[in-house]
GROMACS .gro file of C-alpha atoms in nm:
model
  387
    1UNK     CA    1   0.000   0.000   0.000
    2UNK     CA    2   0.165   0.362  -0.064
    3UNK     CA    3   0.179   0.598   0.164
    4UNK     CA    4  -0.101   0.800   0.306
    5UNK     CA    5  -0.314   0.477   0.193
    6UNK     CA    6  -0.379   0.565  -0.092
    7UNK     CA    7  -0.373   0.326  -0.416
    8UNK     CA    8  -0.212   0.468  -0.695
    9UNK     CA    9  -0.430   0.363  -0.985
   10UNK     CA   10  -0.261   0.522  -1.287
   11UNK     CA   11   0.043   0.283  -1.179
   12UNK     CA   12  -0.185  -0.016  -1.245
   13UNK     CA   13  -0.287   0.127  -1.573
   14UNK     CA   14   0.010   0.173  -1.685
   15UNK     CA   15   0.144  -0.194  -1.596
   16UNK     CA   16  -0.141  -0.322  -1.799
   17UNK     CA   17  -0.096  -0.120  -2.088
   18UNK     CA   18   0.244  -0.237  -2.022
   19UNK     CA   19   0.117  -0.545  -2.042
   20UNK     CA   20  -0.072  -0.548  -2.308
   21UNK     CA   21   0.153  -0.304  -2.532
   22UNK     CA   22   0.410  -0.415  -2.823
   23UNK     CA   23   0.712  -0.351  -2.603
   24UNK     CA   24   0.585  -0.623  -2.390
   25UNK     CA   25   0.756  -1.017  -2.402
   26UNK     CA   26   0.720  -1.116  -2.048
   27UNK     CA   27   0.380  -1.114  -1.983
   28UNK     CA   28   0.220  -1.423  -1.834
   29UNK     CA   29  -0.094  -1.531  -2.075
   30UNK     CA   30  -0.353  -1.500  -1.812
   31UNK     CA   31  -0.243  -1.140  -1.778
   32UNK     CA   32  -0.286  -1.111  -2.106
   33UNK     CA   33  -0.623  -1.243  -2.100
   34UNK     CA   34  -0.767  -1.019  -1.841
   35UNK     CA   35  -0.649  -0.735  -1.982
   36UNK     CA   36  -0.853  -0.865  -2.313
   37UNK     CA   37  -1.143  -0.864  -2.134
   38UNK     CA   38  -1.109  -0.557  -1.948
   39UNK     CA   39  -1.318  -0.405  -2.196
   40UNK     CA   40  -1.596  -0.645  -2.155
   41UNK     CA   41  -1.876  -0.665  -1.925
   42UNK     CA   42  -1.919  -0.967  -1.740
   43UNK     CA   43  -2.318  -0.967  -1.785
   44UNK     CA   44  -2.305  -0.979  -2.184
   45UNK     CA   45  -2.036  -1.258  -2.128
   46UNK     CA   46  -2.311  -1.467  -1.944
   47UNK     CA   47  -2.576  -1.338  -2.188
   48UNK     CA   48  -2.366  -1.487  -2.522
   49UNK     CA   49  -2.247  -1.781  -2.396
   50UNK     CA   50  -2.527  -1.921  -2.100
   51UNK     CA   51  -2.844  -1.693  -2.248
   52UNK     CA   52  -2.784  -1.765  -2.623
   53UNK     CA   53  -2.751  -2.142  -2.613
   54UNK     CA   54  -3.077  -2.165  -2.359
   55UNK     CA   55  -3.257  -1.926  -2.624
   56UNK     CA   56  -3.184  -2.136  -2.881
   57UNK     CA   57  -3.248  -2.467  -2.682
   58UNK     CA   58  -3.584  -2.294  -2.596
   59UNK     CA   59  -3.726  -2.239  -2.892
   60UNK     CA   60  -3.596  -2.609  -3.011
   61UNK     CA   61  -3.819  -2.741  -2.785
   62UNK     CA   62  -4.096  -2.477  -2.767
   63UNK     CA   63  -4.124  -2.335  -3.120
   64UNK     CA   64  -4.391  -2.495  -3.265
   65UNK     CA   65  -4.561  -2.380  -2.974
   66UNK     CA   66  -4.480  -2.037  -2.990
   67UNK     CA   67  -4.581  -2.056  -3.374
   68UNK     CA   68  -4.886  -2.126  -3.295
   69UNK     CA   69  -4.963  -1.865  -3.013
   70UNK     CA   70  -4.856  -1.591  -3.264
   71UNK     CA   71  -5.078  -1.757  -3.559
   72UNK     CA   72  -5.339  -1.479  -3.498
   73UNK     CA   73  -5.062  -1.228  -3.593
   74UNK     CA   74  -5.017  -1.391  -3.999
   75UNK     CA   75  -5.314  -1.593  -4.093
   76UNK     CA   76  -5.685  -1.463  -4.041
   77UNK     CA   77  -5.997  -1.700  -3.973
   78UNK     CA   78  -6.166  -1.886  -4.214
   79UNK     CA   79  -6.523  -1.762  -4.348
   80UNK     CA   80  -6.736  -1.816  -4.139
   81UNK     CA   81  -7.055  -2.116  -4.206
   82UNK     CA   82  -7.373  -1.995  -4.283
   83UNK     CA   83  -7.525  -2.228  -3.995
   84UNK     CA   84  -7.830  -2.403  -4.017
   85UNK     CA   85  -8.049  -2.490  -3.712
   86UNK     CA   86  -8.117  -2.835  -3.661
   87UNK     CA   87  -8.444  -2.995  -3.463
   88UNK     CA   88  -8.502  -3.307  -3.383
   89UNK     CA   89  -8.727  -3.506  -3.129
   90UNK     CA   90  -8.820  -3.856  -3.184
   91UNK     CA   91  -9.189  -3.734  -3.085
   92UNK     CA   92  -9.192  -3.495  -3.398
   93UNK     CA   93  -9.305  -3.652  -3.708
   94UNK     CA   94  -9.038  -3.669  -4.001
   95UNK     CA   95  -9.328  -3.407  -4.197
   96UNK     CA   96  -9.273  -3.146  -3.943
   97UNK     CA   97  -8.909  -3.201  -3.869
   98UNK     CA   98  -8.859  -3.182  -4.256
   99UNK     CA   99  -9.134  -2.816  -4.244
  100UNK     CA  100  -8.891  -2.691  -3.941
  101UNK     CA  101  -8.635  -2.696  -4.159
  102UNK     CA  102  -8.777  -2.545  -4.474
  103UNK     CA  103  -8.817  -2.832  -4.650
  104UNK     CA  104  -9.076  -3.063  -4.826
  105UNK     CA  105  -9.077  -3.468  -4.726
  106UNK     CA  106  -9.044  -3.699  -4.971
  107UNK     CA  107  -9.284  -3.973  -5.078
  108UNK     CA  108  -8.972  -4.226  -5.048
  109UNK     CA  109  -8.595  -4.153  -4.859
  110UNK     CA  110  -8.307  -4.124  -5.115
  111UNK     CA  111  -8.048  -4.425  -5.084
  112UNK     CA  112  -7.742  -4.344  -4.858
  113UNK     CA  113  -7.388  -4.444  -4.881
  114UNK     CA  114  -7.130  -4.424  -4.605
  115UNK     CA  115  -6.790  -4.417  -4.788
  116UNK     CA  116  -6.461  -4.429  -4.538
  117UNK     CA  117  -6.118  -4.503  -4.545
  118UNK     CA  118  -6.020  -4.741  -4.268
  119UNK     CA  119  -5.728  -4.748  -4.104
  120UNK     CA  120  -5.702  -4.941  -3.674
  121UNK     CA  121  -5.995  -4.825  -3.532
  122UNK     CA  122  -6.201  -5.144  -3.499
  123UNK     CA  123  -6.427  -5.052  -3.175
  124UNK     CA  124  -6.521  -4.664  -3.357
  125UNK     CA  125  -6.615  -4.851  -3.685
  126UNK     CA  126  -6.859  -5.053  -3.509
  127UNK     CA  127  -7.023  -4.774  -3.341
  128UNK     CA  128  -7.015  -4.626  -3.621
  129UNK     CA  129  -7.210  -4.854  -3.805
  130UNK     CA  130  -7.471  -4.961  -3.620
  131UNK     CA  131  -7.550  -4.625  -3.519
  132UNK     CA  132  -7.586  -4.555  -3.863
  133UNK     CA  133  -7.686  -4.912  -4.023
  134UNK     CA  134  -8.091  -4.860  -4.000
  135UNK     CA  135  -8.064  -4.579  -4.233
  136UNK     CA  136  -7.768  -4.645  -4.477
  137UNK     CA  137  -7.783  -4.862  -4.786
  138UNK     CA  138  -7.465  -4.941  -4.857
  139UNK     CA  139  -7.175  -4.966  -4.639
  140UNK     CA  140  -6.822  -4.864  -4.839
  141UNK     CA  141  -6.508  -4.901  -4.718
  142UNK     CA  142  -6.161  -4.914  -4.857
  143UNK     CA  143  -5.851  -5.052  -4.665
  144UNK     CA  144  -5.478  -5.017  -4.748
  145UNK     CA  145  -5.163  -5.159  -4.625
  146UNK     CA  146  -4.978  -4.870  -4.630
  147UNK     CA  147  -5.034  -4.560  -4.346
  148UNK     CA  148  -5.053  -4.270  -4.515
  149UNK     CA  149  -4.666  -4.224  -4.395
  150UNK     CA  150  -4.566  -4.499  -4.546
  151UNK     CA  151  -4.544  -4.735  -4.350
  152UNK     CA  152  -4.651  -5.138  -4.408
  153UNK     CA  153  -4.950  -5.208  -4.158
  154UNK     CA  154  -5.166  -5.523  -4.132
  155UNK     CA  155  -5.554  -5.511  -4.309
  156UNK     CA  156  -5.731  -5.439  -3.963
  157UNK     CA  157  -6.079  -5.497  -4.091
  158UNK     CA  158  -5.985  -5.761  -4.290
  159UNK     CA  159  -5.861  -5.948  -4.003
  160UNK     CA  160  -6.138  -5.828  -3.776
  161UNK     CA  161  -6.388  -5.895  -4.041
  162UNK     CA  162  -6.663  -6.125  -3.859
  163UNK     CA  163  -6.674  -5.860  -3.573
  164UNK     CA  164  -6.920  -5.654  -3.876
  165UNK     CA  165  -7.165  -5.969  -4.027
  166UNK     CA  166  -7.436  -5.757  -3.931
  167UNK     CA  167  -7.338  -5.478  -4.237
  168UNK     CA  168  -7.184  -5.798  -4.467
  169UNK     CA  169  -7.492  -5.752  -4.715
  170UNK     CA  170  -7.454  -5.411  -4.761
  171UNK     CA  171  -7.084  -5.376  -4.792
  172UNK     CA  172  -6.847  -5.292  -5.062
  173UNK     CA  173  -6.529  -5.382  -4.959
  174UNK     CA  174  -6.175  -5.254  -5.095
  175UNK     CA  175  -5.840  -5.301  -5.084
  176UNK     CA  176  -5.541  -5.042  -5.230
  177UNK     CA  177  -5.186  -5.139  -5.228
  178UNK     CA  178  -4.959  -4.811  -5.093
  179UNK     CA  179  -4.688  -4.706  -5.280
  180UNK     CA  180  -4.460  -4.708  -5.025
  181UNK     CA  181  -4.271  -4.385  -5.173
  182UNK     CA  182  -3.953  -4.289  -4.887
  183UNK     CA  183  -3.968  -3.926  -4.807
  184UNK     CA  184  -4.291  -3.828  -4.967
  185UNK     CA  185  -4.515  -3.558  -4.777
  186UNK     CA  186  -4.780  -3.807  -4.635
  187UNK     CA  187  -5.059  -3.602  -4.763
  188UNK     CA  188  -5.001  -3.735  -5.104
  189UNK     CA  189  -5.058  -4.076  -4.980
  190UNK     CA  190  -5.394  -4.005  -4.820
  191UNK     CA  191  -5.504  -3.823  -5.172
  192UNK     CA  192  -5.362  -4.095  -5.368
  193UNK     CA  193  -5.603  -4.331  -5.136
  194UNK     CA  194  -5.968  -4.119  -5.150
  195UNK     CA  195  -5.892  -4.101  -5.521
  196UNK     CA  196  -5.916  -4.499  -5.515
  197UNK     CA  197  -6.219  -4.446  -5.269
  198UNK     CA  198  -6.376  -4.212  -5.508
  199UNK     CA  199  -6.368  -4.513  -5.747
  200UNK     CA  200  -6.469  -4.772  -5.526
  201UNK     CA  201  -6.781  -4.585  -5.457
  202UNK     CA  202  -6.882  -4.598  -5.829
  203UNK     CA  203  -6.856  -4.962  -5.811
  204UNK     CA  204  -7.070  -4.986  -5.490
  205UNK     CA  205  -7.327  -4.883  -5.713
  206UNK     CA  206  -7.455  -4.479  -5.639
  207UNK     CA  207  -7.691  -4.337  -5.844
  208UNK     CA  208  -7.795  -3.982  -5.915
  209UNK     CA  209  -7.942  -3.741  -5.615
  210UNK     CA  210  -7.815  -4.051  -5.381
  211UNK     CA  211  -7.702  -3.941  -5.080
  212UNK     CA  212  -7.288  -3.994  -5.018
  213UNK     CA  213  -7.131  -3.936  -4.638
  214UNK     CA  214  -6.796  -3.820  -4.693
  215UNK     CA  215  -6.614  -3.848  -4.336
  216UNK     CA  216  -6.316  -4.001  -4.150
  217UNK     CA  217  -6.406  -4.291  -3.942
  218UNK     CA  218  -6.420  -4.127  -3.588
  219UNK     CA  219  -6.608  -3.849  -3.707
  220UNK     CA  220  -6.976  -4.012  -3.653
  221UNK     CA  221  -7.268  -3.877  -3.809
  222UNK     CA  222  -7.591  -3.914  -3.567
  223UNK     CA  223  -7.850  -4.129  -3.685
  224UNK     CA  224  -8.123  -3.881  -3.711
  225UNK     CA  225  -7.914  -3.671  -3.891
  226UNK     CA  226  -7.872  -3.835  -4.164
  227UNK     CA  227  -8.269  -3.993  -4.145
  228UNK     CA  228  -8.367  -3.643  -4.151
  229UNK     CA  229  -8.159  -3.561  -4.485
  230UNK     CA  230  -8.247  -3.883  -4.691
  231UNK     CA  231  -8.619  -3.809  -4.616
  232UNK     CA  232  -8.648  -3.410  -4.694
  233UNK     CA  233  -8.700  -3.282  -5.018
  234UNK     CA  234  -8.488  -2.939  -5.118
  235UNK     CA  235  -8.134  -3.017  -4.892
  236UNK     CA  236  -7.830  -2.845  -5.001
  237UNK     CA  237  -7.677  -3.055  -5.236
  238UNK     CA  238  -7.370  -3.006  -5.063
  239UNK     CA  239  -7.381  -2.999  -4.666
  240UNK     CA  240  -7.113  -2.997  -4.392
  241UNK     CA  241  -7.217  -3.162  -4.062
  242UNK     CA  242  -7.161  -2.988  -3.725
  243UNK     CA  243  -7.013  -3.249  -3.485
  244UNK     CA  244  -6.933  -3.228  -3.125
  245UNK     CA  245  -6.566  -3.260  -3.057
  246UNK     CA  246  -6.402  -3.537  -2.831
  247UNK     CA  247  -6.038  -3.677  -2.746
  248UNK     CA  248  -5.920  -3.965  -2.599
  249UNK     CA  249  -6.340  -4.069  -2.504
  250UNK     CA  250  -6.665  -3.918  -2.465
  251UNK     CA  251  -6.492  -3.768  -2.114
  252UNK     CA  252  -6.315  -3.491  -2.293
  253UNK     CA  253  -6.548  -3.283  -2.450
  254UNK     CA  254  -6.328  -2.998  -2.601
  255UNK     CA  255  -6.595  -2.807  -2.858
  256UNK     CA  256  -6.804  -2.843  -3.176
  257UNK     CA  257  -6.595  -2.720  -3.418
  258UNK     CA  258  -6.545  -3.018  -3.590
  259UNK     CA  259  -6.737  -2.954  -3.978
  260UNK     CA  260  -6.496  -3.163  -4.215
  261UNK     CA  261  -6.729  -3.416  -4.221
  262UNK     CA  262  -6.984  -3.343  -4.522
  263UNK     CA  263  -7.347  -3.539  -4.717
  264UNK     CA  264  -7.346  -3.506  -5.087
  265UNK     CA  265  -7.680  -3.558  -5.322
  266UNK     CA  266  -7.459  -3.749  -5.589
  267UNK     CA  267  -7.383  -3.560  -5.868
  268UNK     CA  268  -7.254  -3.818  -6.156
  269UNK     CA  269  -6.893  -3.655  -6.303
  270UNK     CA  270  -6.906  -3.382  -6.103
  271UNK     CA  271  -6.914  -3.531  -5.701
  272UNK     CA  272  -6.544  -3.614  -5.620
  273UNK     CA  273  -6.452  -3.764  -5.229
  274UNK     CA  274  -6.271  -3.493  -5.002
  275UNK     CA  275  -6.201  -3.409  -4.680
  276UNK     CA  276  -6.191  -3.044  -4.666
  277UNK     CA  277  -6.426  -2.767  -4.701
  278UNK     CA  278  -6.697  -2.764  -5.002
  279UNK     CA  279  -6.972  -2.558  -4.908
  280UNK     CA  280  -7.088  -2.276  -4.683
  281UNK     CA  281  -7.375  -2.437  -4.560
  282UNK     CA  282  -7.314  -2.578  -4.242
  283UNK     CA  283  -7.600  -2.817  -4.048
  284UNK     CA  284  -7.561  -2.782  -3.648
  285UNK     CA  285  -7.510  -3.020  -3.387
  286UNK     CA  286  -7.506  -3.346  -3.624
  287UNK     CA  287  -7.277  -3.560  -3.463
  288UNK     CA  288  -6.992  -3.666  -3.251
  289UNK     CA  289  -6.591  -3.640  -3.361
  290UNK     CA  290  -6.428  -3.864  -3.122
  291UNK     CA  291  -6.025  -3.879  -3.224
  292UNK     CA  292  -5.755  -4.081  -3.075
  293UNK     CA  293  -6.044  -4.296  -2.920
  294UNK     CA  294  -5.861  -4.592  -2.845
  295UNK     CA  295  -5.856  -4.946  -2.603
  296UNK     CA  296  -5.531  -4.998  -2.663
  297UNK     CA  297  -5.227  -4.780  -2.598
  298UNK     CA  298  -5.012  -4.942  -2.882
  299UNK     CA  299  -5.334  -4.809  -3.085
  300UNK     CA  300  -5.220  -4.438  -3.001
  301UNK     CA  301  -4.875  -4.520  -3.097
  302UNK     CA  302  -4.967  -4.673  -3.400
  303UNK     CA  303  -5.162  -4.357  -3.544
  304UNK     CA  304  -4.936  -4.106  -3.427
  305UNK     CA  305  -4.631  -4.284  -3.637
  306UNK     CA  306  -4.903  -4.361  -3.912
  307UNK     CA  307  -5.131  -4.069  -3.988
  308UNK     CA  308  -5.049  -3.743  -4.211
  309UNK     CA  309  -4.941  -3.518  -3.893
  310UNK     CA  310  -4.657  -3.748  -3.823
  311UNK     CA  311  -4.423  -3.422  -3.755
  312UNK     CA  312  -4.615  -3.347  -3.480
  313UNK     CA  313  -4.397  -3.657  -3.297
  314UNK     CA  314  -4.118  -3.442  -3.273
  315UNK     CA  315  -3.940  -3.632  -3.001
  316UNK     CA  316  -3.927  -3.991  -2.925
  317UNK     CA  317  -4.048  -3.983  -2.550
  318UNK     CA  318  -4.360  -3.881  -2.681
  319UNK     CA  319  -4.495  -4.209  -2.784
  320UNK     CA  320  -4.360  -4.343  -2.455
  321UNK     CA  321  -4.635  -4.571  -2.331
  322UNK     CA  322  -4.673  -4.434  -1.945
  323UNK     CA  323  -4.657  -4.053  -2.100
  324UNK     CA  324  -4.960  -4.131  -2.337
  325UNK     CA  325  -5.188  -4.284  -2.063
  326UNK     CA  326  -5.051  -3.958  -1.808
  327UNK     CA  327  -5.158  -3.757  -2.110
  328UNK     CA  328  -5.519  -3.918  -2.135
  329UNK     CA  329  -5.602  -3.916  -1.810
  330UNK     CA  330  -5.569  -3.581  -1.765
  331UNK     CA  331  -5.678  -3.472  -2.072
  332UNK     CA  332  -5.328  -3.330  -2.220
  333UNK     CA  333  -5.253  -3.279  -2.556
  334UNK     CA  334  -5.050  -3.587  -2.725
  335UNK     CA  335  -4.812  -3.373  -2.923
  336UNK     CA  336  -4.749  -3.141  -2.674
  337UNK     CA  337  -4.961  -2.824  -2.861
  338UNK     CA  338  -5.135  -2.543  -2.814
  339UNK     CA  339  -5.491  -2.480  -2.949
  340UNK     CA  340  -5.527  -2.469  -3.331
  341UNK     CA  341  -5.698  -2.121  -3.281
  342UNK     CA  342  -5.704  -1.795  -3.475
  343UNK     CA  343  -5.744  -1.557  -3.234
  344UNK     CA  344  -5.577  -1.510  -2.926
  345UNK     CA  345  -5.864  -1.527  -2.702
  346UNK     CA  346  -5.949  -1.821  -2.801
  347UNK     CA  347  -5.620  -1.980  -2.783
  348UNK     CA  348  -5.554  -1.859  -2.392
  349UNK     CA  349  -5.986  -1.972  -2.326
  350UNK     CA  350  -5.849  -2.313  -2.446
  351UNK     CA  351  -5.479  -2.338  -2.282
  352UNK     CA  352  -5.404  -2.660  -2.022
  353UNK     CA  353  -5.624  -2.982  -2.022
  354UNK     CA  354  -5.979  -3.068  -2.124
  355UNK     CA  355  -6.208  -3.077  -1.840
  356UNK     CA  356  -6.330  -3.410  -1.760
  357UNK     CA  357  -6.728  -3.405  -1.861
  358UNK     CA  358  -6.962  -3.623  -1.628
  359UNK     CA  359  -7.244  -3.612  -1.896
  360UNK     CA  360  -7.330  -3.923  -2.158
  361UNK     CA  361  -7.632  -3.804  -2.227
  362UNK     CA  362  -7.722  -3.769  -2.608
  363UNK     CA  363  -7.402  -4.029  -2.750
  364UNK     CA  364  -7.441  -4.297  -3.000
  365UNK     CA  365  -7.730  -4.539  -2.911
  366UNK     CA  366  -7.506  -4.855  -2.976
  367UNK     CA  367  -7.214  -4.708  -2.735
  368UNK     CA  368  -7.444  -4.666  -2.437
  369UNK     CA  369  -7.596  -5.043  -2.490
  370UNK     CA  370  -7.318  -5.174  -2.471
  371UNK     CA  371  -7.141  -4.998  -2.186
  372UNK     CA  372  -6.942  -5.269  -2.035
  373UNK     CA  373  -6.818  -5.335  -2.355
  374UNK     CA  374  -6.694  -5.005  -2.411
  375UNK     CA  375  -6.596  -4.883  -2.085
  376UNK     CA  376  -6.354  -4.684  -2.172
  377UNK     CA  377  -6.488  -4.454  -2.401
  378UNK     CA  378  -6.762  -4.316  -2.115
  379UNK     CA  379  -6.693  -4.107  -1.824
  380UNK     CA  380  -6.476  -4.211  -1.556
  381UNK     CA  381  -6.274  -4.470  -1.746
  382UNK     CA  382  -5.943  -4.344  -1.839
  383UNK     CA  383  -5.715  -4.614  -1.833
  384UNK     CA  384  -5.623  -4.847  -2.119
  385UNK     CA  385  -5.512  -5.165  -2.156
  386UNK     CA  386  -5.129  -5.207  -2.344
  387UNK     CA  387  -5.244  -5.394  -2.623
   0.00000   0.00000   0.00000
């Protein structure tokens, strides 16, 4: 210390410019590096080299959701459905349910055909079905061996054939090879397969002004619905179907904004299957959209490797068995997403889990009759078995 106690600073200086200067040789290197680094400050050290990596780790793991909270900001909502009320009590007469609507009755009901392809889910089919069977004249179906990623899968209905005798004399059965193409966005797969679909339903036999239910398996048309629409003169000749939207089972009620589904009066040359929107006209409360509605966890894993969103499995540990039954049980999202929403009000209304629903009032007729059967899918019965 010099005298009178004082440090003299300019000394210091001048031994590190000393240092640090040309006429230096001597100087050890750690000298030499803290006299580098003099002129930076410790907190945007930290910041570059702990803050950067973590931001960049962050949005690794979190961008997709973060894409999806700002989606309001770049892409605007779709046009909205002119919505058409629907009414229906078994007590009202098919003449006045048909006069409710604006419409005439017919003398006779048009034909109906329900065209889907199938892909694993054996329990929805049958619900499906026989929810739908006393009104439907011909059953279509078309199977592949190939997931629309891909990948080689077993014929599902084939092998689980007898489980649907009751439909066997109404059904037009088909089977596509895939194409098994490496790489190839798995959207062209699927379109490659409702082309084939398209021409399986000519062979099942439709006519003009038939009607033709365009939908995914699990999105389940109610049977009223669709009695009301073969019976009523004057229905859109194109007509999406309102359905009430489920995951996991009839527990999880999260809204009923599911419309893809769609019934077509048959138009010969023109009428073409698809799976995305045709008309304006939307018919309300129609229905029930029940997705990933599964007995068997190797079930979930099998459509989340299989079907077109496949980049949604973004890391392995998602399609670890004891995450996807954590996940159902509380009502989670599989891929780890936020709400498909277009404004942000919506998207924050919708953040977290589904609340569990205590209500199974109003599902399919078959589901409810056969309750111990299909445990699962009701209220209350979360768990699945491994499969």
């Amino acid at each position: 210390m010099p005298e009178g106690g004082y440090y003299n600073s300019k000394k210091s200086d001048d031994i590190c410019e000393d240092v640090c200067g040309p006429s230096s040789r001597v100087a050890l290197s750690m000298s030499r590096l803290r006299c580098i680094l003099r002129g930076f400050d410790l907190k945007a050290l930290l910041l570059l080299f702990i803050g950067a990596p973590l931001f960049i780790f962050g949005i690794y793991l979190h961008g997709q959701k973060i894409t999806y909270f700002l989606r309001p900001l770049w892409e605007s909502p779709p046009k909205p459905f002119n919505v058409i009320p629907h009414y229906y009590h078994e007590n009202v007469s098919m003449e006045n349910l048909c006069k409710l609507h604006g419409w005439g009755v017919r003398e006779t009901p048009r034909r109906v055909f329900d065209a889907v392809l199938f892909s694993n889910e054996v329990d929805i089919l049958a619900i499906r079905w026989k929810e739908l069977h006393p009104y439907v004249s011909e059953f279509v179906l078309l199977e592949s061996n190939s997931t629309f990623t891909g990948k080689l899968k077993p014929l599902f209905f084939a092998k689980n054939r007898d489980k649907f005798k009751f439909a066997e004399s109404r059904l037009t059965y088909g089977l596509v090879g895939g194409r098994f193409v490496k790489g190839e966005n798995p959207f062209v797969e699927e379109s490659y397969q409702r082309v084939a679909l398209d021409q399986l339903i000519r062979i099942a036999g439709i006519d003009e002004d038939d009607l033709l239910i365009m939908s995914d398996v699990d999105e389940i048309p109610s049977g009223h619905t669709i009695d009301l629409l073969r019976w009523c003169d004057d229905v859109p000749d194109k007509l999406h179907l309102e359905l009430r939207n489920y995951l996991y089972s009839f527990e999880f009620y999260l809204d009923n904004k599911s419309w893809r589904a769609s019934v077509h009066r048959y138009k010969p040359g023109k009428t073409r299957y698809a799976h995305f929107r045709q008309t304006d006209d939307l018919l309300a409360d129609s229905g029930w959209h029940c997705s990933f509605c599964f007995r068997y966890i190797s079930d979930f894993v099998f459509k989340m490797k299989a079907y077109s969103h496949v980049d949604r499995v973004r890391f392995s540990y998602y399609l670890k068995p004891s995450r996807i039954q954590d996940v159902i049980c509380r009502g989670a999202d599989l891929f780890d997403m936020l709400p498909e929403e277009y404004t942000f009000q919506e998207i924050i209304a919708k953040l977290g889990p589904i609340p569990s629903s205590f209500s199974a009032v109003h599902l399919p007729g078959y589901l409810l009759q056969n309750a111990g059967k299909y445990k699962y899918l009701l209220p209350g019965n979360c768990l699945r078995e491994s499969g």
